[in-house]
mmCIF file with all atom_site columns, C-alpha atoms in Angstrom:
data_model
loop_
_atom_site.group_PDB
_atom_site.id
_atom_site.type_symbol
_atom_site.label_atom_id
_atom_site.label_alt_id
_atom_site.label_comp_id
_atom_site.label_asym_id
_atom_site.label_entity_id
_atom_site.label_seq_id
_atom_site.pdbx_PDB_ins_code
_atom_site.Cartn_x
_atom_site.Cartn_y
_atom_site.Cartn_z
_atom_site.occupancy
_atom_site.B_iso_or_equiv
_atom_site.pdbx_formal_charge
_atom_site.auth_seq_id
_atom_site.auth_comp_id
_atom_site.auth_asym_id
_atom_site.auth_atom_id
_atom_site.pdbx_PDB_model_num
ATOM 1   C CA . MET A 1 1   ? 106.236 66.791 -30.398 1.00 64.00 ? 1   MET A CA 1
ATOM 2   C CA . THR A 1 2   ? 108.810 65.341 -27.990 1.00 70.00 ? 2   THR A CA 1
ATOM 3   C CA . GLY A 1 3   ? 110.923 63.488 -30.531 1.00 74.00 ? 3   GLY A CA 1
ATOM 4   C CA . PRO A 1 4   ? 111.564 63.022 -34.225 1.00 79.00 ? 4   PRO A CA 1
ATOM 5   C CA . PRO A 1 5   ? 108.990 61.183 -36.354 1.00 83.00 ? 5   PRO A CA 1
ATOM 6   C CA . LEU A 1 6   ? 109.216 57.429 -35.934 1.00 85.00 ? 6   LEU A CA 1
ATOM 7   C CA . LYS A 1 7   ? 107.844 54.641 -38.125 1.00 86.00 ? 7   LYS A CA 1
ATOM 8   C CA . VAL A 1 8   ? 105.385 52.525 -36.108 1.00 86.00 ? 8   VAL A CA 1
ATOM 9   C CA . MET A 1 9   ? 104.362 48.991 -37.103 1.00 83.00 ? 9   MET A CA 1
ATOM 10  C CA . GLN A 1 10  ? 101.658 46.880 -35.538 1.00 81.00 ? 10  GLN A CA 1
ATOM 11  C CA . TRP A 1 11  ? 100.953 43.278 -36.490 1.00 79.00 ? 11  TRP A CA 1
ATOM 12  C CA . VAL A 1 12  ? 97.311  42.269 -36.117 1.00 75.00 ? 12  VAL A CA 1
ATOM 13  C CA . ASN A 1 13  ? 95.238  39.182 -36.838 1.00 71.00 ? 13  ASN A CA 1
ATOM 14  C CA . THR A 1 14  ? 92.227  39.381 -39.129 1.00 65.00 ? 14  THR A CA 1
ATOM 15  C CA . GLU A 1 15  ? 89.971  38.924 -36.067 1.00 63.00 ? 15  GLU A CA 1
ATOM 16  C CA . ASP A 1 16  ? 91.681  41.861 -34.344 1.00 61.00 ? 16  ASP A CA 1
ATOM 17  C CA . CYS A 1 17  ? 91.143  44.144 -37.357 1.00 61.00 ? 17  CYS A CA 1
ATOM 18  C CA . ALA A 1 18  ? 87.391  43.995 -36.850 1.00 52.00 ? 18  ALA A CA 1
ATOM 19  C CA . LEU A 1 19  ? 87.802  44.978 -33.203 1.00 53.00 ? 19  LEU A CA 1
ATOM 20  C CA . MET A 1 20  ? 90.114  47.936 -33.913 1.00 60.00 ? 20  MET A CA 1
ATOM 21  C CA . THR A 1 21  ? 88.467  51.318 -33.908 1.00 63.00 ? 21  THR A CA 1
ATOM 22  C CA . SER A 1 22  ? 89.590  53.859 -36.443 1.00 73.00 ? 22  SER A CA 1
ATOM 23  C CA . ILE A 1 23  ? 91.498  56.821 -35.060 1.00 79.00 ? 23  ILE A CA 1
ATOM 24  C CA . PRO A 1 24  ? 91.047  60.081 -36.958 1.00 81.00 ? 24  PRO A CA 1
ATOM 25  C CA . THR A 1 25  ? 94.081  61.530 -38.767 1.00 82.00 ? 25  THR A CA 1
ATOM 26  C CA . GLY A 1 26  ? 95.887  64.126 -36.659 1.00 83.00 ? 26  GLY A CA 1
ATOM 27  C CA . ALA A 1 27  ? 94.583  62.741 -33.364 1.00 85.00 ? 27  ALA A CA 1
ATOM 28  C CA . TYR A 1 28  ? 96.916  62.175 -30.424 1.00 87.00 ? 28  TYR A CA 1
ATOM 29  C CA . VAL A 1 29  ? 97.670  58.536 -29.625 1.00 86.00 ? 29  VAL A CA 1
ATOM 30  C CA . LYS A 1 30  ? 99.688  56.696 -27.014 1.00 86.00 ? 30  LYS A CA 1
ATOM 31  C CA . VAL A 1 31  ? 101.813 53.893 -28.433 1.00 85.00 ? 31  VAL A CA 1
ATOM 32  C CA . ILE A 1 32  ? 103.357 51.210 -26.253 1.00 84.00 ? 32  ILE A CA 1
ATOM 33  C CA . GLY A 1 33  ? 105.882 48.898 -27.856 1.00 85.00 ? 33  GLY A CA 1
ATOM 34  C CA . SER A 1 34  ? 109.504 47.961 -28.451 1.00 84.00 ? 34  SER A CA 1
ATOM 35  C CA . LEU A 1 35  ? 112.063 50.187 -30.110 1.00 82.00 ? 35  LEU A CA 1
ATOM 36  C CA . LEU A 1 36  ? 113.827 48.293 -32.915 1.00 83.00 ? 36  LEU A CA 1
ATOM 37  C CA . TYR A 1 37  ? 116.845 49.094 -35.060 1.00 79.00 ? 37  TYR A CA 1
ATOM 38  C CA . TYR A 1 38  ? 117.065 47.415 -38.449 1.00 75.00 ? 38  TYR A CA 1
ATOM 39  C CA . SER A 1 39  ? 119.023 48.364 -41.589 1.00 78.00 ? 39  SER A CA 1
ATOM 40  C CA . GLY A 1 40  ? 120.039 51.698 -40.116 1.00 79.00 ? 40  GLY A CA 1
ATOM 41  C CA . GLN A 1 41  ? 116.442 52.712 -39.309 1.00 83.00 ? 41  GLN A CA 1
ATOM 42  C CA . ARG A 1 42  ? 114.729 53.012 -35.954 1.00 85.00 ? 42  ARG A CA 1
ATOM 43  C CA . SER A 1 43  ? 111.131 51.878 -35.754 1.00 86.00 ? 43  SER A CA 1
ATOM 44  C CA . LEU A 1 44  ? 108.619 50.995 -33.095 1.00 86.00 ? 44  LEU A CA 1
ATOM 45  C CA . LEU A 1 45  ? 106.873 47.628 -32.951 1.00 86.00 ? 45  LEU A CA 1
ATOM 46  C CA . ALA A 1 46  ? 103.562 48.623 -31.382 1.00 86.00 ? 46  ALA A CA 1
ATOM 47  C CA . LYS A 1 47  ? 101.916 46.322 -28.871 1.00 84.00 ? 47  LYS A CA 1
ATOM 48  C CA . ASP A 1 48  ? 99.124  48.782 -28.103 1.00 82.00 ? 48  ASP A CA 1
ATOM 49  C CA . ILE A 1 49  ? 97.861  51.986 -29.739 1.00 84.00 ? 49  ILE A CA 1
ATOM 50  C CA . ARG A 1 50  ? 95.325  54.004 -27.771 1.00 86.00 ? 50  ARG A CA 1
ATOM 51  C CA . HIS A 1 51  ? 93.504  57.217 -28.730 1.00 87.00 ? 51  HIS A CA 1
ATOM 52  C CA . ILE A 1 52  ? 94.165  60.018 -26.218 1.00 88.00 ? 52  ILE A CA 1
ATOM 53  C CA . LYS A 1 53  ? 90.998  61.835 -25.318 1.00 87.00 ? 53  LYS A CA 1
ATOM 54  C CA . ASP A 1 54  ? 92.180  63.643 -22.145 1.00 89.00 ? 54  ASP A CA 1
ATOM 55  C CA . LEU A 1 55  ? 94.729  66.321 -23.102 1.00 88.00 ? 55  LEU A CA 1
ATOM 56  C CA . ASN A 1 56  ? 96.186  66.171 -19.583 1.00 90.00 ? 56  ASN A CA 1
ATOM 57  C CA . GLU A 1 57  ? 97.976  63.009 -20.759 1.00 89.00 ? 57  GLU A CA 1
ATOM 58  C CA . ILE A 1 58  ? 99.929  65.120 -23.257 1.00 87.00 ? 58  ILE A CA 1
ATOM 59  C CA . THR A 1 59  ? 100.950 67.599 -20.566 1.00 88.00 ? 59  THR A CA 1
ATOM 60  C CA . SER A 1 60  ? 101.973 64.715 -18.314 1.00 87.00 ? 60  SER A CA 1
ATOM 61  C CA . HIS A 1 61  ? 104.068 63.201 -21.114 1.00 85.00 ? 61  HIS A CA 1
ATOM 62  C CA . MET A 1 62  ? 105.895 66.483 -21.690 1.00 86.00 ? 62  MET A CA 1
ATOM 63  C CA . LEU A 1 63  ? 106.719 66.694 -17.989 1.00 85.00 ? 63  LEU A CA 1
ATOM 64  C CA . GLU A 1 64  ? 108.039 63.107 -18.101 1.00 83.00 ? 64  GLU A CA 1
ATOM 65  C CA . VAL A 1 65  ? 110.281 64.066 -21.032 1.00 81.00 ? 65  VAL A CA 1
ATOM 66  C CA . VAL A 1 66  ? 111.707 67.023 -19.089 1.00 80.00 ? 66  VAL A CA 1
ATOM 67  C CA . GLN A 1 67  ? 112.276 64.809 -16.038 1.00 77.00 ? 67  GLN A CA 1
ATOM 68  C CA . ALA A 1 68  ? 114.026 62.154 -18.144 1.00 75.00 ? 68  ALA A CA 1
ATOM 69  C CA . GLN A 1 69  ? 116.291 64.781 -19.720 1.00 75.00 ? 69  GLN A CA 1
ATOM 70  C CA . MET A 1 70  ? 117.193 66.123 -16.277 1.00 74.00 ? 70  MET A CA 1
ATOM 71  C CA . GLN A 1 71  ? 117.988 62.603 -15.057 1.00 70.00 ? 71  GLN A CA 1
ATOM 72  C CA . LEU A 1 72  ? 120.176 61.931 -18.088 1.00 68.00 ? 72  LEU A CA 1
ATOM 73  C CA . SER A 1 73  ? 122.053 65.191 -17.551 1.00 68.00 ? 73  SER A CA 1
ATOM 74  C CA . GLY A 1 74  ? 122.547 64.329 -13.855 1.00 65.00 ? 74  GLY A CA 1
ATOM 75  C CA . LYS A 1 75  ? 120.822 67.465 -12.556 1.00 60.00 ? 75  LYS A CA 1
ATOM 76  C CA . VAL A 1 76  ? 118.588 67.299 -9.488  1.00 58.00 ? 76  VAL A CA 1
ATOM 77  C CA . PHE A 1 77  ? 116.156 70.137 -8.765  1.00 57.00 ? 77  PHE A CA 1
ATOM 78  C CA . ASP A 1 78  ? 113.115 70.710 -6.598  1.00 53.00 ? 78  ASP A CA 1
ATOM 79  C CA . VAL A 1 79  ? 109.878 72.211 -7.947  1.00 52.00 ? 79  VAL A CA 1
ATOM 80  C CA . ASN A 1 80  ? 111.370 75.723 -7.729  1.00 51.00 ? 80  ASN A CA 1
ATOM 81  C CA . MET A 1 81  ? 114.455 74.683 -9.762  1.00 52.00 ? 81  MET A CA 1
ATOM 82  C CA . ASN A 1 82  ? 116.691 74.786 -6.655  1.00 52.00 ? 82  ASN A CA 1
ATOM 83  C CA . THR A 1 83  ? 119.092 71.995 -5.739  1.00 51.00 ? 83  THR A CA 1
ATOM 84  C CA . PRO A 1 84  ? 117.413 70.271 -2.765  1.00 50.00 ? 84  PRO A CA 1
ATOM 85  C CA . ALA A 1 85  ? 119.449 70.186 0.453   1.00 45.00 ? 85  ALA A CA 1
ATOM 86  C CA . ALA A 1 86  ? 118.494 66.521 1.010   1.00 43.00 ? 86  ALA A CA 1
ATOM 87  C CA . SER A 1 87  ? 120.147 65.528 -2.255  1.00 46.00 ? 87  SER A CA 1
ATOM 88  C CA . LEU A 1 88  ? 123.358 67.341 -1.269  1.00 43.00 ? 88  LEU A CA 1
ATOM 89  C CA . SER A 1 89  ? 123.609 65.704 2.172   1.00 42.00 ? 89  SER A CA 1
ATOM 90  C CA . GLY A 1 90  ? 123.363 62.146 0.779   1.00 45.00 ? 90  GLY A CA 1
ATOM 91  C CA . ARG A 1 91  ? 126.159 62.608 -1.739  1.00 44.00 ? 91  ARG A CA 1
ATOM 92  C CA . LEU A 1 92  ? 129.664 61.247 -1.831  1.00 44.00 ? 92  LEU A CA 1
ATOM 93  C CA . ARG A 1 93  ? 132.835 63.039 -2.829  1.00 42.00 ? 93  ARG A CA 1
ATOM 94  C CA . GLY A 1 94  ? 132.090 62.301 -6.472  1.00 47.00 ? 94  GLY A CA 1
ATOM 95  C CA . GLY A 1 95  ? 128.842 64.281 -6.288  1.00 47.00 ? 95  GLY A CA 1
ATOM 96  C CA . HIS A 1 96  ? 126.395 61.389 -6.804  1.00 44.00 ? 96  HIS A CA 1
ATOM 97  C CA . PRO A 1 97  ? 124.153 59.565 -4.324  1.00 46.00 ? 97  PRO A CA 1
ATOM 98  C CA . GLU A 1 98  ? 125.767 56.437 -2.894  1.00 48.00 ? 98  GLU A CA 1
ATOM 99  C CA . GLY A 1 99  ? 125.580 53.481 -5.300  1.00 50.00 ? 99  GLY A CA 1
ATOM 100 C CA . MET A 1 100 ? 124.399 55.680 -8.179  1.00 51.00 ? 100 MET A CA 1
ATOM 101 C CA . LEU A 1 101 ? 126.214 56.951 -11.250 1.00 55.00 ? 101 LEU A CA 1
ATOM 102 C CA . PRO A 1 102 ? 125.822 60.529 -12.559 1.00 58.00 ? 102 PRO A CA 1
ATOM 103 C CA . ASN A 1 103 ? 123.070 59.421 -14.966 1.00 62.00 ? 103 ASN A CA 1
ATOM 104 C CA . GLY A 1 104 ? 120.957 57.955 -12.132 1.00 73.00 ? 104 GLY A CA 1
ATOM 105 C CA . LEU A 1 105 ? 121.841 54.339 -12.885 1.00 82.00 ? 105 LEU A CA 1
ATOM 106 C CA . SER A 1 106 ? 123.063 51.799 -10.357 1.00 85.00 ? 106 SER A CA 1
ATOM 107 C CA . THR A 1 107 ? 126.606 50.490 -10.649 1.00 86.00 ? 107 THR A CA 1
ATOM 108 C CA . THR A 1 108 ? 125.379 47.222 -12.180 1.00 89.00 ? 108 THR A CA 1
ATOM 109 C CA . GLN A 1 109 ? 123.186 49.046 -14.698 1.00 91.00 ? 109 GLN A CA 1
ATOM 110 C CA . GLY A 1 110 ? 126.157 51.247 -15.576 1.00 89.00 ? 110 GLY A CA 1
ATOM 111 C CA . GLN A 1 111 ? 128.347 48.205 -16.211 1.00 92.00 ? 111 GLN A CA 1
ATOM 112 C CA . VAL A 1 112 ? 125.727 46.635 -18.480 1.00 93.00 ? 112 VAL A CA 1
ATOM 113 C CA . LEU A 1 113 ? 125.262 49.919 -20.367 1.00 93.00 ? 113 LEU A CA 1
ATOM 114 C CA . GLN A 1 114 ? 129.028 50.350 -20.765 1.00 92.00 ? 114 GLN A CA 1
ATOM 115 C CA . VAL A 1 115 ? 129.393 46.915 -22.411 1.00 94.00 ? 115 VAL A CA 1
ATOM 116 C CA . ILE A 1 116 ? 126.391 47.532 -24.675 1.00 94.00 ? 116 ILE A CA 1
ATOM 117 C CA . ARG A 1 117 ? 127.876 50.883 -25.748 1.00 92.00 ? 117 ARG A CA 1
ATOM 118 C CA . ARG A 1 118 ? 131.182 49.192 -26.567 1.00 92.00 ? 118 ARG A CA 1
ATOM 119 C CA . PHE A 1 119 ? 129.418 46.710 -28.864 1.00 91.00 ? 119 PHE A CA 1
ATOM 120 C CA . SER A 1 120 ? 127.019 49.264 -30.404 1.00 88.00 ? 120 SER A CA 1
ATOM 121 C CA . VAL A 1 121 ? 129.478 49.785 -33.258 1.00 89.00 ? 121 VAL A CA 1
ATOM 122 C CA . HIS A 1 122 ? 128.420 46.370 -34.591 1.00 89.00 ? 122 HIS A CA 1
ATOM 123 C CA . GLU A 1 123 ? 125.408 46.330 -36.908 1.00 87.00 ? 123 GLU A CA 1
ATOM 124 C CA . HIS A 1 124 ? 123.240 44.195 -34.602 1.00 89.00 ? 124 HIS A CA 1
ATOM 125 C CA . GLY A 1 125 ? 124.749 45.355 -31.299 1.00 91.00 ? 125 GLY A CA 1
ATOM 126 C CA . ILE A 1 126 ? 125.445 42.712 -28.658 1.00 94.00 ? 126 ILE A CA 1
ATOM 127 C CA . SER A 1 127 ? 123.533 39.521 -27.969 1.00 93.00 ? 127 SER A CA 1
ATOM 128 C CA . LEU A 1 128 ? 122.378 38.559 -24.483 1.00 94.00 ? 128 LEU A CA 1
ATOM 129 C CA . CYS A 1 129 ? 124.756 35.564 -24.518 1.00 93.00 ? 129 CYS A CA 1
ATOM 130 C CA . ASP A 1 130 ? 127.737 37.789 -25.379 1.00 94.00 ? 130 ASP A CA 1
ATOM 131 C CA . LEU A 1 131 ? 126.648 40.287 -22.746 1.00 94.00 ? 131 LEU A CA 1
ATOM 132 C CA . LYS A 1 132 ? 126.611 37.538 -20.110 1.00 93.00 ? 132 LYS A CA 1
ATOM 133 C CA . SER A 1 133 ? 130.098 36.375 -21.128 1.00 92.00 ? 133 SER A CA 1
ATOM 134 C CA . GLN A 1 134 ? 131.434 39.942 -21.003 1.00 92.00 ? 134 GLN A CA 1
ATOM 135 C CA . LEU A 1 135 ? 129.937 40.415 -17.531 1.00 92.00 ? 135 LEU A CA 1
ATOM 136 C CA . ASP A 1 136 ? 130.752 36.980 -16.100 1.00 90.00 ? 136 ASP A CA 1
ATOM 137 C CA . SER A 1 137 ? 131.198 38.502 -12.627 1.00 89.00 ? 137 SER A CA 1
ATOM 138 C CA . LEU A 1 138 ? 127.482 39.462 -12.563 1.00 90.00 ? 138 LEU A CA 1
ATOM 139 C CA . MET A 1 139 ? 124.571 37.105 -12.008 1.00 91.00 ? 139 MET A CA 1
ATOM 140 C CA . THR A 1 140 ? 122.263 36.521 -14.989 1.00 91.00 ? 140 THR A CA 1
ATOM 141 C CA . MET A 1 141 ? 119.284 37.831 -13.015 1.00 91.00 ? 141 MET A CA 1
ATOM 142 C CA . ASP A 1 142 ? 121.111 41.109 -12.291 1.00 92.00 ? 142 ASP A CA 1
ATOM 143 C CA . ILE A 1 143 ? 121.936 41.516 -15.985 1.00 93.00 ? 143 ILE A CA 1
ATOM 144 C CA . ARG A 1 144 ? 118.319 40.855 -17.001 1.00 92.00 ? 144 ARG A CA 1
ATOM 145 C CA . THR A 1 145 ? 116.995 43.283 -14.354 1.00 91.00 ? 145 THR A CA 1
ATOM 146 C CA . SER A 1 146 ? 119.457 45.937 -15.476 1.00 92.00 ? 146 SER A CA 1
ATOM 147 C CA . LEU A 1 147 ? 118.465 45.379 -19.112 1.00 93.00 ? 147 LEU A CA 1
ATOM 148 C CA . ALA A 1 148 ? 114.795 45.855 -18.228 1.00 90.00 ? 148 ALA A CA 1
ATOM 149 C CA . VAL A 1 149 ? 115.563 49.202 -16.576 1.00 89.00 ? 149 VAL A CA 1
ATOM 150 C CA . LEU A 1 150 ? 117.812 50.321 -19.432 1.00 91.00 ? 150 LEU A CA 1
ATOM 151 C CA . LEU A 1 151 ? 115.174 49.367 -22.022 1.00 89.00 ? 151 LEU A CA 1
ATOM 152 C CA . ASN A 1 152 ? 112.328 51.047 -20.118 1.00 85.00 ? 152 ASN A CA 1
ATOM 153 C CA . GLU A 1 153 ? 114.287 54.258 -19.617 1.00 84.00 ? 153 GLU A CA 1
ATOM 154 C CA . GLY A 1 154 ? 115.397 54.386 -23.249 1.00 84.00 ? 154 GLY A CA 1
ATOM 155 C CA . HIS A 1 155 ? 119.142 53.942 -22.688 1.00 88.00 ? 155 HIS A CA 1
ATOM 156 C CA . VAL A 1 156 ? 119.204 50.848 -24.928 1.00 91.00 ? 156 VAL A CA 1
ATOM 157 C CA . PHE A 1 157 ? 116.935 49.294 -27.539 1.00 90.00 ? 157 PHE A CA 1
ATOM 158 C CA . CYS A 1 158 ? 116.487 45.918 -29.226 1.00 90.00 ? 158 CYS A CA 1
ATOM 159 C CA . THR A 1 159 ? 117.860 45.430 -32.723 1.00 89.00 ? 159 THR A CA 1
ATOM 160 C CA . ILE A 1 160 ? 117.106 42.244 -34.692 1.00 89.00 ? 160 ILE A CA 1
ATOM 161 C CA . ASP A 1 161 ? 115.194 40.528 -31.857 1.00 89.00 ? 161 ASP A CA 1
ATOM 162 C CA . GLU A 1 162 ? 114.586 40.804 -28.094 1.00 89.00 ? 162 GLU A CA 1
ATOM 163 C CA . HIS A 1 163 ? 118.040 39.344 -27.381 1.00 92.00 ? 163 HIS A CA 1
ATOM 164 C CA . HIS A 1 164 ? 120.251 41.856 -29.238 1.00 93.00 ? 164 HIS A CA 1
ATOM 165 C CA . PHE A 1 165 ? 120.868 45.349 -27.868 1.00 93.00 ? 165 PHE A CA 1
ATOM 166 C CA . LYS A 1 166 ? 122.388 48.651 -28.860 1.00 92.00 ? 166 LYS A CA 1
ATOM 167 C CA . SER A 1 167 ? 122.901 51.855 -26.936 1.00 90.00 ? 167 SER A CA 1
ATOM 168 C CA . ALA A 1 168 ? 120.524 54.708 -27.759 1.00 85.00 ? 168 ALA A CA 1
ATOM 169 C CA . VAL A 1 169 ? 123.341 57.206 -27.169 1.00 78.00 ? 169 VAL A CA 1
ATOM 170 C CA . GLN A 1 170 ? 126.958 56.618 -28.133 1.00 66.00 ? 170 GLN A CA 1
#
């Protein structure tokens, strides 16, 4: 309900098949995995699929989607949809909190995302090695940390393996 249909794949061993419980058709599930892009198709490589029994999890997910959209659009609101005074006082001339870009990313994360976007025109995106050479002024650990944040927040996704990346939004 919060995104377009997505093909999900899960690789299991024969021993794991016996342990898997069947989930009824039409039931809500929570899938945790890696977003992949291959041959022009997005798919999800599932690491865990869990049946949702408490419908509060669905409500919570919808709220997380709204929050993520607000972060991506750069809007900050309190619970009453007012701009909080605290967020205004800590802003610079540019209108963002110090050290943060309009999309809520740090400067380093923004640099990593910018390079990945530039290389997203290529079929497989950019490799980690090429990313490091493009950002030679940054430490490898900072690049890896930024990648983890960008992957977790859905700004980038893996393509042919865990070391090739593309931007989710051009």
